[in-house]
Amino acid sequence: SDLHTWLVKRPEKWNWVILQEQSQIPGFYQIPGFPKEVSFKTSEESAAKLNSLIRKIPHAETLFLLTWGRKEYDERNPDLYPDFKTMQHRLTHGYKRYVRATSTKSRPTYVAPVGLVFERIYEDIKKAGLDPAEEGSLFDQLYMEDGSHPSLAGSYVAALTIYATIMGDDARNVYWRPDGLEREVALAIQDAVSRTIAYTASHDIITYPWHHESPDVDDKKDD
């Protein structure tokens, strides 16, 4: 395949290969009637095929990037994804299934819980009695105007989460922030990433490379 050809050109360069699915498909599990090209089963099978190629590269690990729900709802699938929380729940479950489909005891695969950091920020604002989607809130600042793609702040969430997932370092120890991102926003994001990683690790919600030897992820937590 093209991916395998590309990887084997310089195999010594690849320690981690990060896989991310289209933003809606991971939540399409157990839904009959979807066309084959967007079915979850096809996606799950493709994840396994891609992982089998990555396994051929010495020392290369597979990491799935768990994405985030729409800021308010998904216009294309309003019944399936009527709000951020519902969509995030389904995406999280779908990515856990990718991990289960690709992990073995000798070679586990992992997931970087970027969407769960978005959810942590959402819940923090909601617990304060405010509307997370209100213009100017930290949650709102994670998105571009379309309410789907990440802004600079949202991309910073992704970068820090991937770093903390792989390295096991506390995101609050990171001093770098991109130009244009306010210091207060960066610190708030670092704190949210740190708390999300700590909580999901201590409650065995997600298994990290530095965390447990067992690659198993309990799908029942999302049922």
Short mmCIF file of N, CA and C in Angstrom, two decimals, residues 140-222:
data_model
loop_
_atom_site.label_atom_id
_atom_site.label_comp_id
_atom_site.label_asym_id
_atom_site.label_seq_id
_atom_site.Cartn_x
_atom_site.Cartn_y
_atom_site.Cartn_z
N ASP A 140 -15.85 27.72 23.82
CA ASP A 140 -16.11 28.37 22.53
C ASP A 140 -14.81 28.68 21.80
N GLN A 141 -13.80 29.04 22.53
CA GLN A 141 -12.52 29.41 21.93
C GLN A 141 -11.76 28.23 21.33
N LEU A 142 -12.20 27.02 21.63
CA LEU A 142 -11.54 25.84 21.09
C LEU A 142 -11.90 25.59 19.63
N TYR A 143 -12.95 26.25 19.14
CA TYR A 143 -13.48 25.99 17.81
C TYR A 143 -13.30 27.19 16.88
N MET A 144 -13.21 26.88 15.58
CA MET A 144 -13.34 27.92 14.58
C MET A 144 -14.82 28.27 14.45
N GLU A 145 -15.14 29.22 13.60
CA GLU A 145 -16.51 29.72 13.51
C GLU A 145 -17.50 28.65 13.09
N ASP A 146 -17.04 27.59 12.42
CA ASP A 146 -17.97 26.55 11.97
C ASP A 146 -18.41 25.63 13.11
N GLY A 147 -17.84 25.80 14.29
CA GLY A 147 -18.23 24.97 15.43
C GLY A 147 -17.78 23.53 15.32
N SER A 148 -16.84 23.26 14.42
CA SER A 148 -16.37 21.90 14.18
C SER A 148 -14.85 21.81 14.23
N HIS A 149 -14.18 22.56 13.36
CA HIS A 149 -12.72 22.50 13.28
C HIS A 149 -12.07 23.23 14.45
N PRO A 150 -10.87 22.80 14.84
CA PRO A 150 -10.23 23.42 15.99
C PRO A 150 -9.61 24.78 15.66
N SER A 151 -9.71 25.67 16.60
CA SER A 151 -9.02 26.95 16.51
C SER A 151 -7.57 26.75 16.93
N LEU A 152 -6.86 27.83 17.09
CA LEU A 152 -5.49 27.74 17.62
C LEU A 152 -5.52 27.12 19.01
N ALA A 153 -6.47 27.52 19.83
CA ALA A 153 -6.60 26.97 21.18
C ALA A 153 -6.93 25.48 21.13
N GLY A 154 -7.85 25.10 20.23
CA GLY A 154 -8.20 23.70 20.10
C GLY A 154 -7.04 22.85 19.62
N SER A 155 -6.24 23.41 18.71
CA SER A 155 -5.06 22.70 18.23
C SER A 155 -4.02 22.55 19.34
N TYR A 156 -3.95 23.54 20.23
CA TYR A 156 -3.05 23.46 21.37
C TYR A 156 -3.48 22.34 22.31
N VAL A 157 -4.79 22.17 22.49
CA VAL A 157 -5.31 21.05 23.27
C VAL A 157 -4.81 19.73 22.67
N ALA A 158 -4.95 19.60 21.34
CA ALA A 158 -4.54 18.37 20.68
C ALA A 158 -3.05 18.11 20.85
N ALA A 159 -2.24 19.13 20.64
CA ALA A 159 -0.79 18.97 20.74
C ALA A 159 -0.36 18.55 22.14
N LEU A 160 -0.90 19.22 23.15
CA LEU A 160 -0.54 18.89 24.53
C LEU A 160 -1.02 17.50 24.92
N THR A 161 -2.20 17.13 24.45
CA THR A 161 -2.75 15.82 24.81
C THR A 161 -1.92 14.70 24.19
N ILE A 162 -1.53 14.88 22.94
CA ILE A 162 -0.67 13.88 22.29
C ILE A 162 0.66 13.77 23.04
N TYR A 163 1.24 14.91 23.37
CA TYR A 163 2.51 14.92 24.11
C TYR A 163 2.39 14.20 25.44
N ALA A 164 1.37 14.55 26.22
CA ALA A 164 1.20 13.94 27.54
C ALA A 164 0.87 12.45 27.44
N THR A 165 0.13 12.08 26.41
CA THR A 165 -0.21 10.67 26.21
C THR A 165 1.02 9.84 25.93
N ILE A 166 1.89 10.33 25.10
CA ILE A 166 3.09 9.58 24.73
C ILE A 166 4.15 9.62 25.82
N MET A 167 4.39 10.80 26.38
CA MET A 167 5.52 10.99 27.28
C MET A 167 5.19 10.74 28.75
N GLY A 168 3.91 10.88 29.13
CA GLY A 168 3.55 10.74 30.53
C GLY A 168 3.92 11.94 31.37
N ASP A 169 4.30 13.02 30.73
CA ASP A 169 4.65 14.25 31.44
C ASP A 169 3.40 15.05 31.74
N ASP A 170 3.43 15.82 32.82
CA ASP A 170 2.33 16.70 33.18
C ASP A 170 2.30 17.87 32.21
N ALA A 171 1.16 18.11 31.56
CA ALA A 171 1.05 19.19 30.58
C ALA A 171 1.33 20.55 31.19
N ARG A 172 1.19 20.67 32.50
CA ARG A 172 1.46 21.96 33.16
C ARG A 172 2.95 22.27 33.22
N ASN A 173 3.78 21.29 32.85
CA ASN A 173 5.22 21.52 32.80
C ASN A 173 5.68 22.08 31.46
N VAL A 174 4.74 22.21 30.52
CA VAL A 174 5.08 22.72 29.19
C VAL A 174 5.04 24.24 29.22
N TYR A 175 6.14 24.87 28.86
CA TYR A 175 6.20 26.33 28.88
C TYR A 175 5.88 26.94 27.52
N TRP A 176 6.01 26.15 26.47
CA TRP A 176 5.77 26.69 25.13
C TRP A 176 4.28 26.90 24.87
N ARG A 177 3.98 27.96 24.18
CA ARG A 177 2.64 28.20 23.66
C ARG A 177 2.79 28.92 22.33
N PRO A 178 1.89 28.68 21.40
CA PRO A 178 2.03 29.27 20.06
C PRO A 178 1.78 30.78 20.10
N ASP A 179 2.38 31.49 19.17
CA ASP A 179 2.14 32.92 19.03
C ASP A 179 0.65 33.15 18.75
N GLY A 180 0.08 34.11 19.45
CA GLY A 180 -1.33 34.42 19.26
C GLY A 180 -2.24 33.80 20.29
N LEU A 181 -1.72 32.88 21.11
CA LEU A 181 -2.53 32.27 22.16
C LEU A 181 -2.21 32.95 23.49
N GLU A 182 -3.22 33.53 24.12
CA GLU A 182 -3.01 34.26 25.36
C GLU A 182 -2.52 33.32 26.47
N ARG A 183 -1.69 33.86 27.33
CA ARG A 183 -1.08 33.06 28.40
C ARG A 183 -2.14 32.43 29.30
N GLU A 184 -3.18 33.20 29.64
CA GLU A 184 -4.22 32.68 30.53
C GLU A 184 -4.95 31.51 29.89
N VAL A 185 -5.19 31.61 28.59
CA VAL A 185 -5.87 30.52 27.88
C VAL A 185 -4.97 29.29 27.84
N ALA A 186 -3.68 29.49 27.57
CA ALA A 186 -2.74 28.37 27.51
C ALA A 186 -2.66 27.66 28.86
N LEU A 187 -2.61 28.43 29.94
CA LEU A 187 -2.53 27.83 31.28
C LEU A 187 -3.79 27.04 31.61
N ALA A 188 -4.94 27.58 31.22
CA ALA A 188 -6.20 26.88 31.47
C ALA A 188 -6.26 25.57 30.68
N ILE A 189 -5.77 25.59 29.46
CA ILE A 189 -5.74 24.38 28.64
C ILE A 189 -4.77 23.35 29.22
N GLN A 190 -3.60 23.80 29.64
CA GLN A 190 -2.63 22.90 30.25
C GLN A 190 -3.23 22.21 31.47
N ASP A 191 -3.95 22.96 32.28
CA ASP A 191 -4.56 22.40 33.47
C ASP A 191 -5.63 21.38 33.10
N ALA A 192 -6.44 21.68 32.08
CA ALA A 192 -7.49 20.75 31.66
C ALA A 192 -6.90 19.45 31.11
N VAL A 193 -5.82 19.57 30.34
CA VAL A 193 -5.16 18.37 29.82
C VAL A 193 -4.60 17.54 30.97
N SER A 194 -3.94 18.20 31.91
CA SER A 194 -3.35 17.51 33.05
C SER A 194 -4.40 16.75 33.85
N ARG A 195 -5.52 17.39 34.14
CA ARG A 195 -6.57 16.75 34.93
C ARG A 195 -7.24 15.61 34.17
N THR A 196 -7.40 15.78 32.86
CA THR A 196 -8.02 14.73 32.06
C THR A 196 -7.15 13.48 32.01
N ILE A 197 -5.86 13.67 31.77
CA ILE A 197 -4.94 12.54 31.72
C ILE A 197 -4.89 11.84 33.08
N ALA A 198 -4.78 12.62 34.15
CA ALA A 198 -4.69 12.04 35.49
C ALA A 198 -5.96 11.26 35.84
N TYR A 199 -7.12 11.81 35.52
CA TYR A 199 -8.38 11.16 35.87
C TYR A 199 -8.58 9.88 35.07
N THR A 200 -8.37 9.95 33.76
CA THR A 200 -8.60 8.77 32.93
C THR A 200 -7.61 7.66 33.23
N ALA A 201 -6.40 8.03 33.64
CA ALA A 201 -5.41 7.02 34.01
C ALA A 201 -5.75 6.38 35.36
N SER A 202 -6.07 7.19 36.35
CA SER A 202 -6.33 6.67 37.69
C SER A 202 -7.62 5.86 37.78
N HIS A 203 -8.56 6.14 36.87
CA HIS A 203 -9.83 5.40 36.86
C HIS A 203 -9.87 4.31 35.79
N ASP A 204 -8.73 4.03 35.20
CA ASP A 204 -8.63 2.97 34.18
C ASP A 204 -9.62 3.16 33.04
N ILE A 205 -9.87 4.40 32.69
CA ILE A 205 -10.74 4.70 31.55
C ILE A 205 -9.96 4.57 30.25
N ILE A 206 -8.69 4.99 30.30
CA ILE A 206 -7.79 4.89 29.16
C ILE A 206 -6.46 4.33 29.63
N THR A 207 -5.88 3.45 28.82
CA THR A 207 -4.56 2.91 29.12
C THR A 207 -3.52 3.68 28.31
N TYR A 208 -2.51 4.18 28.99
CA TYR A 208 -1.46 4.97 28.35
C TYR A 208 -0.18 4.15 28.20
N PRO A 209 0.72 4.55 27.32
CA PRO A 209 1.96 3.79 27.12
C PRO A 209 2.78 3.63 28.39
N TRP A 210 2.70 4.61 29.28
CA TRP A 210 3.49 4.62 30.51
C TRP A 210 2.68 4.13 31.71
N HIS A 211 1.50 3.61 31.47
CA HIS A 211 0.50 3.44 32.51
C HIS A 211 0.40 2.00 33.01
N HIS A 212 -0.17 1.10 32.21
CA HIS A 212 -0.34 -0.29 32.58
C HIS A 212 0.24 -1.18 31.49
N GLU A 213 0.55 -2.40 31.86
CA GLU A 213 1.00 -3.37 30.85
C GLU A 213 -0.17 -3.90 30.03
N SER A 214 -1.35 -3.97 30.63
CA SER A 214 -2.50 -4.51 29.92
C SER A 214 -3.08 -3.50 28.97
N PRO A 215 -3.35 -3.88 27.70
CA PRO A 215 -3.89 -2.95 26.72
C PRO A 215 -5.40 -2.88 26.72
N ASP A 216 -6.07 -3.70 27.55
CA ASP A 216 -7.51 -3.81 27.47
C ASP A 216 -8.19 -2.52 27.89
N VAL A 217 -9.23 -2.15 27.16
CA VAL A 217 -10.07 -1.01 27.48
C VAL A 217 -11.48 -1.52 27.65
N ASP A 218 -12.13 -1.15 28.75
CA ASP A 218 -13.44 -1.68 29.07
C ASP A 218 -14.53 -0.91 28.34
N ASP A 219 -15.06 -1.51 27.28
CA ASP A 219 -16.13 -0.85 26.53
C ASP A 219 -17.37 -0.67 27.37
N LYS A 220 -17.56 -1.47 28.40
CA LYS A 220 -18.79 -1.39 29.18
C LYS A 220 -18.94 -0.05 29.87
N LYS A 221 -17.86 0.66 30.03
CA LYS A 221 -17.95 1.97 30.65
C LYS A 221 -18.75 2.94 29.81
N ASP A 222 -18.88 2.66 28.50
CA ASP A 222 -19.57 3.57 27.60
C ASP A 222 -20.94 3.06 27.16
#
